[in-house]
PDB file of C-alpha atoms and ligand atoms in Angstrom:
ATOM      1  CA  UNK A  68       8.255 -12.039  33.299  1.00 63.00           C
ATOM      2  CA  UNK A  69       5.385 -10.443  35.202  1.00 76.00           C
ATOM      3  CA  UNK A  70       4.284  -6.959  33.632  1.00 85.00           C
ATOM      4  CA  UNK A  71       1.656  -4.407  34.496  1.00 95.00           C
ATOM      5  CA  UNK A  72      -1.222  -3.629  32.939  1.00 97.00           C
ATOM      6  CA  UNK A  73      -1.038  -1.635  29.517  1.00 98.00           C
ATOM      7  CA  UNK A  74      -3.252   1.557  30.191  1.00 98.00           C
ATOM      8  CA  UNK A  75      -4.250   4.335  27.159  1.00 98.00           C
ATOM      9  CA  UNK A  76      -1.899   6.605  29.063  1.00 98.00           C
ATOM     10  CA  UNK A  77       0.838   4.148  28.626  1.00 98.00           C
ATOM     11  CA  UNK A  78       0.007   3.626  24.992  1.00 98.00           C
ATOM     12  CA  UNK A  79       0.331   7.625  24.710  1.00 98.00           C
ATOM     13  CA  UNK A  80       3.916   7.283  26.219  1.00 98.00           C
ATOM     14  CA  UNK A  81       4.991   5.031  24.215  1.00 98.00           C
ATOM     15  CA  UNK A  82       4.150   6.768  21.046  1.00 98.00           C
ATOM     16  CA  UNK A  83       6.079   9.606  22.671  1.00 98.00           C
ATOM     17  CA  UNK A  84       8.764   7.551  22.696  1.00 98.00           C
ATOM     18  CA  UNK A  85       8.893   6.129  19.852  1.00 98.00           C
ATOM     19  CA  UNK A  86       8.270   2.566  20.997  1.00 98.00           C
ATOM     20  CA  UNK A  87       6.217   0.320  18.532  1.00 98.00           C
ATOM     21  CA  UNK A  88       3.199  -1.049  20.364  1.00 98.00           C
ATOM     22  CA  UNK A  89       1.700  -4.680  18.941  1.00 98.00           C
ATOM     23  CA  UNK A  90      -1.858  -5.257  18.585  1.00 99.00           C
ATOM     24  CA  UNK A  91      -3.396  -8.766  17.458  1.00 98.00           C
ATOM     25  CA  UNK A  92      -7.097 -10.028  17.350  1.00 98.00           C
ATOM     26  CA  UNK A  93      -8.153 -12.507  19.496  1.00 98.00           C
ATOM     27  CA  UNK A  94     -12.039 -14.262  19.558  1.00 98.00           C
ATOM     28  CA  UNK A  95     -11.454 -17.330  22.168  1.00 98.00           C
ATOM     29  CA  UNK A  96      -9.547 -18.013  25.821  1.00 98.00           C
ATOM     30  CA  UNK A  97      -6.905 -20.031  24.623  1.00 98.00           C
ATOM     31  CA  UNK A  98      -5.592 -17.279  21.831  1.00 98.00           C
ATOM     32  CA  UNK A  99      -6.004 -14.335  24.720  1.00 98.00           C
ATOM     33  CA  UNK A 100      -3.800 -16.841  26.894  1.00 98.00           C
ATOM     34  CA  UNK A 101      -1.388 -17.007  24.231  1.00 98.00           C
ATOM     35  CA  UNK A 102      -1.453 -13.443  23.285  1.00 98.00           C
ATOM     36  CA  UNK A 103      -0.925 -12.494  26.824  1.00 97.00           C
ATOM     37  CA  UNK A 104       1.843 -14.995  27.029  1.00 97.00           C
ATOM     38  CA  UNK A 105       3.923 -13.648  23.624  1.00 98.00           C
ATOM     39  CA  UNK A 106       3.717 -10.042  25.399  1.00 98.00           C
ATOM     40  CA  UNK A 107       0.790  -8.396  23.085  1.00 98.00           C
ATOM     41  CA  UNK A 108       0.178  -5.297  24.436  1.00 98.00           C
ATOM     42  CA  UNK A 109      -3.285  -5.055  22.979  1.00 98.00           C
ATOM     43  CA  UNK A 110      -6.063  -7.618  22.287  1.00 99.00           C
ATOM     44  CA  UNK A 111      -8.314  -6.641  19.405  1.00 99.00           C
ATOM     45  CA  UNK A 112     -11.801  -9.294  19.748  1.00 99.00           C
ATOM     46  CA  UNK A 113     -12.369  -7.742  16.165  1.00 98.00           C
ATOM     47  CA  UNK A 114     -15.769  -8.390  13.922  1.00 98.00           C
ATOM     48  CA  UNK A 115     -13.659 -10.166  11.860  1.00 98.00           C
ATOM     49  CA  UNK A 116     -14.890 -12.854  13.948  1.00 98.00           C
ATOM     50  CA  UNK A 117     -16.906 -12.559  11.418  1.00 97.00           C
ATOM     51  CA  UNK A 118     -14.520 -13.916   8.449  1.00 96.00           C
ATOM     52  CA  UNK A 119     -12.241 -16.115  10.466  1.00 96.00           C
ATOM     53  CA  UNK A 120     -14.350 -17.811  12.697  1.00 97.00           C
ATOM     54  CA  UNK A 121     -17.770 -17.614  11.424  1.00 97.00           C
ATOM     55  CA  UNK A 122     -16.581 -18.457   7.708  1.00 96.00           C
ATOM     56  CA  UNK A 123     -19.075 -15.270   6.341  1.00 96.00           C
ATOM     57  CA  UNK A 124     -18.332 -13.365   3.162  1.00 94.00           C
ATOM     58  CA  UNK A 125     -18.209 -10.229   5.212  1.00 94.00           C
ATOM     59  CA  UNK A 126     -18.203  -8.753   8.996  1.00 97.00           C
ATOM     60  CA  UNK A 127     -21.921  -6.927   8.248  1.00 96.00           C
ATOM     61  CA  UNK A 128     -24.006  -9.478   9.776  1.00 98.00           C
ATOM     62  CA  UNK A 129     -21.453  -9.713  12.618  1.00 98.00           C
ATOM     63  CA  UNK A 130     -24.235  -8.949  16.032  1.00 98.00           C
ATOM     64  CA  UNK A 131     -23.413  -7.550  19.240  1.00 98.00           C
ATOM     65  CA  UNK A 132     -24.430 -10.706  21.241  1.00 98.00           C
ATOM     66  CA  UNK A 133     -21.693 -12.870  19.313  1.00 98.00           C
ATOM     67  CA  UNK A 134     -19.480 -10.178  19.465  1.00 98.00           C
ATOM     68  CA  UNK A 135     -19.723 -10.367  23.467  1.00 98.00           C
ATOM     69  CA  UNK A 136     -19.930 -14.096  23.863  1.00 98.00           C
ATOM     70  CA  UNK A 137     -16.428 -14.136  22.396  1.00 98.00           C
ATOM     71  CA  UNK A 138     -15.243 -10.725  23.988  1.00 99.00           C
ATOM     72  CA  UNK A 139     -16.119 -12.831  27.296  1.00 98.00           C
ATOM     73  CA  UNK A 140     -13.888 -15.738  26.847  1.00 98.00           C
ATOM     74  CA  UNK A 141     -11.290 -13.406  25.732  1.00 98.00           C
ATOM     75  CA  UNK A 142     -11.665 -11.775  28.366  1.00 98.00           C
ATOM     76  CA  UNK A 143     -10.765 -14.356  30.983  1.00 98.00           C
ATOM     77  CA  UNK A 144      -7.678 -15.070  29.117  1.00 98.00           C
ATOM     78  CA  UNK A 145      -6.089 -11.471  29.063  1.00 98.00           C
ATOM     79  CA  UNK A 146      -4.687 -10.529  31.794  1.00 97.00           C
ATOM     80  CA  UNK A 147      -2.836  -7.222  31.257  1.00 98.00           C
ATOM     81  CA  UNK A 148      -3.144  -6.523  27.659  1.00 98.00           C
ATOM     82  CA  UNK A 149      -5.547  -3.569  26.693  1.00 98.00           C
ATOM     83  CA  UNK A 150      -8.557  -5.295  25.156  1.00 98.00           C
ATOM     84  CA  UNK A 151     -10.951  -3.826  22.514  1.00 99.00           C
ATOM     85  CA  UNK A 152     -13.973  -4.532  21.533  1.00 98.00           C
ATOM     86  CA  UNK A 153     -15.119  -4.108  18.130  1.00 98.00           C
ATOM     87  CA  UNK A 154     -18.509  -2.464  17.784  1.00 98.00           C
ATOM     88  CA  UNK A 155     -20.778  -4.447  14.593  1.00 98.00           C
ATOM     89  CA  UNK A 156     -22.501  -3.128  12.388  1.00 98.00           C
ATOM     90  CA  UNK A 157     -25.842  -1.434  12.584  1.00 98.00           C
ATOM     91  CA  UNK A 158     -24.597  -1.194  16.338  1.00 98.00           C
ATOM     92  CA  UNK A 159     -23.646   2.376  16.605  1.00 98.00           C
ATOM     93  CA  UNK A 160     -24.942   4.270  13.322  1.00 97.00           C
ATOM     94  CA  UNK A 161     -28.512   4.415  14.467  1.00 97.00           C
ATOM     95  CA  UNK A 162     -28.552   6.724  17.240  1.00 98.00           C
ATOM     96  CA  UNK A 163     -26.182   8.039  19.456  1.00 98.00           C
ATOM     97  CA  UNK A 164     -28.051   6.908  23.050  1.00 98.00           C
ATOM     98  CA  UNK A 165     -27.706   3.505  21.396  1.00 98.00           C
ATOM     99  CA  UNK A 166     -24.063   3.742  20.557  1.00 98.00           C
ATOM    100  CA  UNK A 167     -23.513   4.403  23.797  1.00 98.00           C
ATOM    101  CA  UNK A 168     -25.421   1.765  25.288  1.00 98.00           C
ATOM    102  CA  UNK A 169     -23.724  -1.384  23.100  1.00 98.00           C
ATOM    103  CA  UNK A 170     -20.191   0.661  24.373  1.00 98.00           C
ATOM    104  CA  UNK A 171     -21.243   0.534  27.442  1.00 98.00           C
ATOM    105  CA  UNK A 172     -22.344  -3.291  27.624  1.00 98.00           C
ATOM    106  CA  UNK A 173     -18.739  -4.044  25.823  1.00 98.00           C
ATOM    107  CA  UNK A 174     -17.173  -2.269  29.207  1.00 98.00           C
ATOM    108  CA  UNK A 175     -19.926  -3.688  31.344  1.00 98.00           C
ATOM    109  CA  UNK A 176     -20.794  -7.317  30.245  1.00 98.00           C
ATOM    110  CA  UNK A 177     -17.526  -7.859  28.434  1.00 98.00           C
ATOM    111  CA  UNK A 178     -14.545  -5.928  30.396  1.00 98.00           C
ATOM    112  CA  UNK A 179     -13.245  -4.026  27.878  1.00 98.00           C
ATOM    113  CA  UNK A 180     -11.038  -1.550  28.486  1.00 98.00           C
ATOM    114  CA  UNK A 181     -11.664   0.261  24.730  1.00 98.00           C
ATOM    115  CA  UNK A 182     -14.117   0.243  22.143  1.00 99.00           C
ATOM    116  CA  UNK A 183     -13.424   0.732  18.258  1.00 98.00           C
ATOM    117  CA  UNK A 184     -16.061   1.383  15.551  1.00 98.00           C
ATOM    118  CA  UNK A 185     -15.446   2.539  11.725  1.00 98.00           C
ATOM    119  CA  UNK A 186     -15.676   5.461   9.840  1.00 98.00           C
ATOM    120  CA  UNK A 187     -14.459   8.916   9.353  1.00 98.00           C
ATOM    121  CA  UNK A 188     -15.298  12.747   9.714  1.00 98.00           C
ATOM    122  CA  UNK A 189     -19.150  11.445  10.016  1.00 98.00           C
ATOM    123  CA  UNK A 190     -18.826   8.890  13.004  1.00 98.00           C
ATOM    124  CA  UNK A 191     -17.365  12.449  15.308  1.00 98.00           C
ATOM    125  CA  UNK A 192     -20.409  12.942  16.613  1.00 98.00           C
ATOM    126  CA  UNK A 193     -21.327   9.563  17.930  1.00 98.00           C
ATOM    127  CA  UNK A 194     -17.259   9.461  18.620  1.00 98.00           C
ATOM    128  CA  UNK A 195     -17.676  12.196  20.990  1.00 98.00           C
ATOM    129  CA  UNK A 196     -21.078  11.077  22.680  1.00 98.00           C
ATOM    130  CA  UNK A 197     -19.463   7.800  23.453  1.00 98.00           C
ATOM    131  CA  UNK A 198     -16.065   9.106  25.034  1.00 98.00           C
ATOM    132  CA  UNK A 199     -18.311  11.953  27.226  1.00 98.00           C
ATOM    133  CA  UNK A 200     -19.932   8.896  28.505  1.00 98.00           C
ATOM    134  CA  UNK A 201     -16.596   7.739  29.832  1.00 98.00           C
ATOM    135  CA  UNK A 202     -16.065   5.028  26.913  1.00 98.00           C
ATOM    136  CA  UNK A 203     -12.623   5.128  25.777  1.00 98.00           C
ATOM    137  CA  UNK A 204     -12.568   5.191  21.513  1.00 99.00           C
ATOM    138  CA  UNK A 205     -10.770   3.217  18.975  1.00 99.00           C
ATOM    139  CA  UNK A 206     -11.361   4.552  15.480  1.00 98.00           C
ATOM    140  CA  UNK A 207     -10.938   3.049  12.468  1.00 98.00           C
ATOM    141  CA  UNK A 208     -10.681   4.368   8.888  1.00 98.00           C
ATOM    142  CA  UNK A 209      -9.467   3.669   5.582  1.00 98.00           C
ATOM    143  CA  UNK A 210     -10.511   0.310   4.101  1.00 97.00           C
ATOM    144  CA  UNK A 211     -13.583  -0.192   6.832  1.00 97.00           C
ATOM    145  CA  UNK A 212     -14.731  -3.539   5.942  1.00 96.00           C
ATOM    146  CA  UNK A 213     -18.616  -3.161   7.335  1.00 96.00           C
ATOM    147  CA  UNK A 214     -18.772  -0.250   4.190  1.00 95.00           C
ATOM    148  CA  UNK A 215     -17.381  -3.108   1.586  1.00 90.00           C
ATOM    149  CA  UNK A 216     -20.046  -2.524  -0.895  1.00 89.00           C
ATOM    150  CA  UNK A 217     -20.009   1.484  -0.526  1.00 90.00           C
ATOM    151  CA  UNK A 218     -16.560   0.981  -0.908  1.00 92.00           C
ATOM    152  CA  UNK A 219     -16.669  -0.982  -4.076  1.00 88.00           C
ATOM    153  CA  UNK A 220     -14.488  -4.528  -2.672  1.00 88.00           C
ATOM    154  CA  UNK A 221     -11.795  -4.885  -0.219  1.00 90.00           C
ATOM    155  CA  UNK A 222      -9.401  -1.699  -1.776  1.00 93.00           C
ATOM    156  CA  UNK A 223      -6.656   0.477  -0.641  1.00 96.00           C
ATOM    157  CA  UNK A 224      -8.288   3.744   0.439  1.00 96.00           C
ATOM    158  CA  UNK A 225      -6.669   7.479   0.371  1.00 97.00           C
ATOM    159  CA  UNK A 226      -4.656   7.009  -2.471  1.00 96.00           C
ATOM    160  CA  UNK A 227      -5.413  10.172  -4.717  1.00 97.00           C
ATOM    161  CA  UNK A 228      -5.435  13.846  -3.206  1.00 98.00           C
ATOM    162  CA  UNK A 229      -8.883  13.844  -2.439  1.00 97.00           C
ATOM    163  CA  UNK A 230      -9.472  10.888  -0.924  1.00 97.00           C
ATOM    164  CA  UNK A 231      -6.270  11.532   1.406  1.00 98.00           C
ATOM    165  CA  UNK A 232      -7.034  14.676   2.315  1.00 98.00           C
ATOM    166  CA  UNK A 233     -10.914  13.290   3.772  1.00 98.00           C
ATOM    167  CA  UNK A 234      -8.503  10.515   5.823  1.00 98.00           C
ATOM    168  CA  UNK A 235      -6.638  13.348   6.812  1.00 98.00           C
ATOM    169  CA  UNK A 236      -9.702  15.682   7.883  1.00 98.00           C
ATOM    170  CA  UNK A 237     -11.081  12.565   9.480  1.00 98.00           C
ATOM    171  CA  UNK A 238      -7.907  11.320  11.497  1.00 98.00           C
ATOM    172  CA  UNK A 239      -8.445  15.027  13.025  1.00 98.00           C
ATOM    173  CA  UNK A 240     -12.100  15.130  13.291  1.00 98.00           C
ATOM    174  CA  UNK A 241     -12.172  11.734  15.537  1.00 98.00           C
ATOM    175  CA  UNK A 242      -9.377  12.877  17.340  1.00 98.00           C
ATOM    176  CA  UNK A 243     -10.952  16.246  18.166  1.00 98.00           C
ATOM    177  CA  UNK A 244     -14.306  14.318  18.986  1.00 98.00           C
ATOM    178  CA  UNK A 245     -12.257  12.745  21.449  1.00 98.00           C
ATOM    179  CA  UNK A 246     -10.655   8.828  20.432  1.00 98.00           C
ATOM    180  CA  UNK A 247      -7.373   8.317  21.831  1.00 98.00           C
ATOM    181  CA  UNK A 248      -6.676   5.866  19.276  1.00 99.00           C
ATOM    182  CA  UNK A 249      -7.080   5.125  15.573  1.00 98.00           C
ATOM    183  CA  UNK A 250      -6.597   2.330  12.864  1.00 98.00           C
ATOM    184  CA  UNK A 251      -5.143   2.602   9.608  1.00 98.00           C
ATOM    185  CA  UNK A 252      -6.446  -0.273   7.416  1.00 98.00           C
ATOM    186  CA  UNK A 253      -5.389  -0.179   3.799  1.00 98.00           C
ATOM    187  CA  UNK A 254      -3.548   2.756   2.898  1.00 98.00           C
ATOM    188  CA  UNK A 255      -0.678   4.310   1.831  1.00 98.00           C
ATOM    189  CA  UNK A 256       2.473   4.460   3.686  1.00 98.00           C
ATOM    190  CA  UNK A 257       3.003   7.433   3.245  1.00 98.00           C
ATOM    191  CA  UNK A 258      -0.285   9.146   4.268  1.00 98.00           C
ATOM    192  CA  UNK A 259      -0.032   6.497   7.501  1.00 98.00           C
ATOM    193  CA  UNK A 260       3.440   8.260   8.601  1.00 98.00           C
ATOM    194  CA  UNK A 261       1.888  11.902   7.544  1.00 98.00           C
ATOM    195  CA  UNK A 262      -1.349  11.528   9.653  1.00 98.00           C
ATOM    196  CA  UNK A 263       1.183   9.518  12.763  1.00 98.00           C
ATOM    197  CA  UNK A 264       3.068  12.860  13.209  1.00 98.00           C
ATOM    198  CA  UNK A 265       0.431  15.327  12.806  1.00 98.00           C
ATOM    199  CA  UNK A 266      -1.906  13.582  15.276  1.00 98.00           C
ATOM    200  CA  UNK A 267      -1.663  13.051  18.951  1.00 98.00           C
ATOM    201  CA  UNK A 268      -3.596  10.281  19.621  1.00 98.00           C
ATOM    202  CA  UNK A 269      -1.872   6.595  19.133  1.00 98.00           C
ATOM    203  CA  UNK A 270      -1.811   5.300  15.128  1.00 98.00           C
ATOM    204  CA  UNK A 271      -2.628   1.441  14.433  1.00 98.00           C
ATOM    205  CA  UNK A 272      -1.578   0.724  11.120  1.00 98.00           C
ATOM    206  CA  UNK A 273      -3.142  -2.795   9.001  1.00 98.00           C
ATOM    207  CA  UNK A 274      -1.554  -2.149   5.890  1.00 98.00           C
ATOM    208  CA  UNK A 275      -0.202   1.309   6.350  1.00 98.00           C
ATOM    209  CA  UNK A 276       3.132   0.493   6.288  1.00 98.00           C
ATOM    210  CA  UNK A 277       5.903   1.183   9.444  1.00 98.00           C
ATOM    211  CA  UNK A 278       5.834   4.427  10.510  1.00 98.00           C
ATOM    212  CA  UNK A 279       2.108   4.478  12.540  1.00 98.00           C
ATOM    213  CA  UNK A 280       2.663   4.220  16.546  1.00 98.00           C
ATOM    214  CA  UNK A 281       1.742   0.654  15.995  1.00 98.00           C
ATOM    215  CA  UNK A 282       0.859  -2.493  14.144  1.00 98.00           C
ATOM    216  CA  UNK A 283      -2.296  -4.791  14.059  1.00 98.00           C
ATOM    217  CA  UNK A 284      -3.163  -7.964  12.448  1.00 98.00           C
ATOM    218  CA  UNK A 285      -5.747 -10.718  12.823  1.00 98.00           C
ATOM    219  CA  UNK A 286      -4.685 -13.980  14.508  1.00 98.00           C
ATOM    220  CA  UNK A 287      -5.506 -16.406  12.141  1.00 98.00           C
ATOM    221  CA  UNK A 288      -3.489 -14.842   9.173  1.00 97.00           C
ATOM    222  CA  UNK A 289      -0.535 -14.674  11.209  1.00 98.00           C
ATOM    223  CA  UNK A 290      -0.551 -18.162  12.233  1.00 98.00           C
ATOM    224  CA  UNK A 291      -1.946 -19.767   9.560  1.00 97.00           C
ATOM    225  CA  UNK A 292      -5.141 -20.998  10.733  1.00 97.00           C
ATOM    226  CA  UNK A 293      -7.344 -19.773   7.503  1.00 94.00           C
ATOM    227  CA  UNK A 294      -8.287 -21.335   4.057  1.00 89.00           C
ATOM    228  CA  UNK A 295      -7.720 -18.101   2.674  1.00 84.00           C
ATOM    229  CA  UNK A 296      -4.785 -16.335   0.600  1.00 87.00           C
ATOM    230  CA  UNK A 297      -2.409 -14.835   3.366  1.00 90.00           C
ATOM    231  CA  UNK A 298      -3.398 -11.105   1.961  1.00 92.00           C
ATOM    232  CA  UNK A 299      -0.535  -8.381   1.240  1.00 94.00           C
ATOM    233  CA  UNK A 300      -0.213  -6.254   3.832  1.00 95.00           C
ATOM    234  CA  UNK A 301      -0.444  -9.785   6.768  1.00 97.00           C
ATOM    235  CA  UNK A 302       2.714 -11.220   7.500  1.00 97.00           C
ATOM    236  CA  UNK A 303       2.379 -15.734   8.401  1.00 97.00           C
ATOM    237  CA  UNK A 304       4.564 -16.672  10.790  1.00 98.00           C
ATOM    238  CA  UNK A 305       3.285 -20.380  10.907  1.00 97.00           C
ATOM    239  CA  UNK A 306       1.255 -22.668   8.967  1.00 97.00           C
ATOM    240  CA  UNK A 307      -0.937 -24.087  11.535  1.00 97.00           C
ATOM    241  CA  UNK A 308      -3.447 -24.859   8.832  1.00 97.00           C
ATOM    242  CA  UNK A 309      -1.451 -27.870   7.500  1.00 97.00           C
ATOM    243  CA  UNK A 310       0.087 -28.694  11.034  1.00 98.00           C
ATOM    244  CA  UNK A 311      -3.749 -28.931  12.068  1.00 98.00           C
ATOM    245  CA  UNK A 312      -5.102 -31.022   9.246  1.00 98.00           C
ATOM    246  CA  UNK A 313      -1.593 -33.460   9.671  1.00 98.00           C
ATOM    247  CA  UNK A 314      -2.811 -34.329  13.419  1.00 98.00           C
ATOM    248  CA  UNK A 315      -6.895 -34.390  12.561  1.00 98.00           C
ATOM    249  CA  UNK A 316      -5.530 -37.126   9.776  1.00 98.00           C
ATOM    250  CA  UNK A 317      -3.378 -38.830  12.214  1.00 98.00           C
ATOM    251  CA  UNK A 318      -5.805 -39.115  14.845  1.00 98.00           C
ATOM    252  CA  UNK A 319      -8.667 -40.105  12.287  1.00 98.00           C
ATOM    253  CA  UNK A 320      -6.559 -43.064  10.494  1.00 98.00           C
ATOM    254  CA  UNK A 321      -5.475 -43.972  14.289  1.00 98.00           C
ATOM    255  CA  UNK A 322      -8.500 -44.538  15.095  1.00 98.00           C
ATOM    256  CA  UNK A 323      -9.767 -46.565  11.750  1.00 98.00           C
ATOM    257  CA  UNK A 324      -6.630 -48.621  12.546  1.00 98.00           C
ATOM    258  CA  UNK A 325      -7.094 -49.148  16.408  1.00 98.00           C
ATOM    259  CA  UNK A 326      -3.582 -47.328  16.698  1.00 98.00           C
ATOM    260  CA  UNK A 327      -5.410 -45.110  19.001  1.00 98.00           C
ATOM    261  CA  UNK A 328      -6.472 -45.559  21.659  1.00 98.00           C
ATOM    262  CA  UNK A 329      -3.617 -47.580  23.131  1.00 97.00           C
ATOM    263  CA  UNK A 330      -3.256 -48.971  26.736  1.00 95.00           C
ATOM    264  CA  UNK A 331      -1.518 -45.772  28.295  1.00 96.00           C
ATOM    265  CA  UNK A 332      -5.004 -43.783  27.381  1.00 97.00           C
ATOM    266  CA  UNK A 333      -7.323 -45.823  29.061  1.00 97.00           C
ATOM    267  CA  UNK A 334      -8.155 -46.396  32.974  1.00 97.00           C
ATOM    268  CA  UNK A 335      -7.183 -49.633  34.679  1.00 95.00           C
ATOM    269  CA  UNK A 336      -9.534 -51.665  37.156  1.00 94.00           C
ATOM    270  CA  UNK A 337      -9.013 -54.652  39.466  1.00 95.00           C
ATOM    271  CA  UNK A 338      -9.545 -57.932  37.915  1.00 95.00           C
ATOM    272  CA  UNK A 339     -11.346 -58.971  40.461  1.00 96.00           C
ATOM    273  CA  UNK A 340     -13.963 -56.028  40.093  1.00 95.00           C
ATOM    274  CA  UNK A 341     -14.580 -57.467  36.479  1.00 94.00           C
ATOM    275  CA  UNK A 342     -15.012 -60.943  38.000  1.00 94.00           C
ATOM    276  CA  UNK A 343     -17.734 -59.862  39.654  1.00 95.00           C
ATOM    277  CA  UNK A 344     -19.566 -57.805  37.578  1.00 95.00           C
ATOM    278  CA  UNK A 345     -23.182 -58.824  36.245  1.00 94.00           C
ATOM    279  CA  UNK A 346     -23.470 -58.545  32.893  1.00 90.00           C
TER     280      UNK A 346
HETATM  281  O1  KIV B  10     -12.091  -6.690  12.792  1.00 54.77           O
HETATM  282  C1  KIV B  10     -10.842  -6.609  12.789  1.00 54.77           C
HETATM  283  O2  KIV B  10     -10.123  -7.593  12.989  1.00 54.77           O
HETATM  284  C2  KIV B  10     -10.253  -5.308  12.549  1.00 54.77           C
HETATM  285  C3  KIV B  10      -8.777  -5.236  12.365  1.00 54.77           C
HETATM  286  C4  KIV B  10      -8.402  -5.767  11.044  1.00 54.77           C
HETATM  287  C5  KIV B  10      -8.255  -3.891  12.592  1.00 54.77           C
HETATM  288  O3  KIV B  10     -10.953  -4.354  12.468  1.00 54.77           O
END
């Protein structure tokens, strides 16, 4: 069924009423494709690209040029979908003119219609520089992956009064600075569903259980397509990891065995072509 493009505006309606709104990464053309296809209504090209793709410990050395070779191929594969692009590391904290200068080349060189970047109360500043300049914000905190060692490992945030109350401030701070939206990685379900109906601006929860505006995960942990442990708060759908490796075997002992390729894969030619060949 044809549909119209998913705008921010339409994001904010939704979360008026009430309707959950799905958000999945995406890092090549064929995934936007079948993103667009299942009905997404956002596309996240996330520096997880990082993890899944690039098979690092950790998103930090993510740059911005891989970040918007794959935002580009993504790109041509979403067609209505909102897509983000995830700013990397070191790619916003220095300054503010250069913040908004990598959001801009997201928008510019990669079509995005959004840009997200980590952290909390502090990142308002360069939040609000980059939305005067037009950019349309997603913010992230909680467990923000590019802090891992400040954060001491891959934990749920928020989960005694003080450290709720600074995702609280935060969640209010961006919001005031100017994001329209926000992501919830890691933390309590509770303090998700508290910050949801206090804030305006649309909730994206990874781990922050069912009452944000919205739900996020990465691609290849809910299809399957990862050597690692399917973590908590992901939900598989498909084992595409063992599916894959099945076929590679196939094809590989085909081909030891001659099985493959047969007659119906090759290309015929006249007989009398051959004849005349001089060889
Ligand atoms: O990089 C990413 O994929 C993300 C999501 C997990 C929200 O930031």
């Amino acid at each position: 069924m044809e549909r119209n493009k998913v705008t921010i505006p339409d994001l904010y309606q939704m979360k008026k009423d009430g309707q959950k709104i799905s958000m999945i990464t995406a890092y090549d053309y064929p995934t936007a494709v079948l993103a667009e296809q299942a009905g997404v209504d956002c596309v996240l090209v996330g520096d997880s690209l990082g993890n899944v793709v690039m098979g690092l410990d950790s998103t930090v050395p993510v740059t911005m040029e891989e970040m918007l070779h794959h935002i580009r191929a993504v790109r041509r594969g979403v067609k209505n979908a909102l897509l983000i692009g995830d700013l990397p590391f070191l790619s916003y904290q220095v300054s503010r003119e250069q913040a908004i200068l990598n959001a801009g080349r997201f928008l510019k060189e990669g079509g995005c219609d959004m840009v997200k970047l980590e952290g909390g109360s502090e990142m308002a500043p360069t939040v609000q520089a980059i939305t005067q300049a037009g950019i349309p914000v997603c913010a992230h905190i909680g467990l923000t992956p590019q802090s891992v060692s400040k954060l001491g490992g891959y934990k749920v945030q928020g989960k005694d009064l003080t450290g709720a109350q600074r995702l609280v401030d935060s969640a209010k701070a961006l919001q005031a600075a100017g994001a329209d939206m926000i992501v919830f990685e890691c933390i309590p379900s509770a303090l998700a569903k508290a910050i949801t109906s206090a804030v305006s601006m649309v909730t994206i929860g990874i781990g922050a259980g069912p009452d944000c505006d919205g739900q996020v995960l990465v691609f290849h942990d809910v299809v399957g397509f990862t050597t690692r442990k399917t973590p908590k708060m992901a939900k598989q759908y498909v084992d595409l990891f063992a599916q894959v490796r099945q076929a590679m075997t196939g094809y590989h002992e085909d081909v030891r065995s001659g099985a493959f390729p047969a007659g119906e894969h090759g290309f015929a030619m006249d007989a009398k072509v051959v004849k005349r060949l001089k060889i």
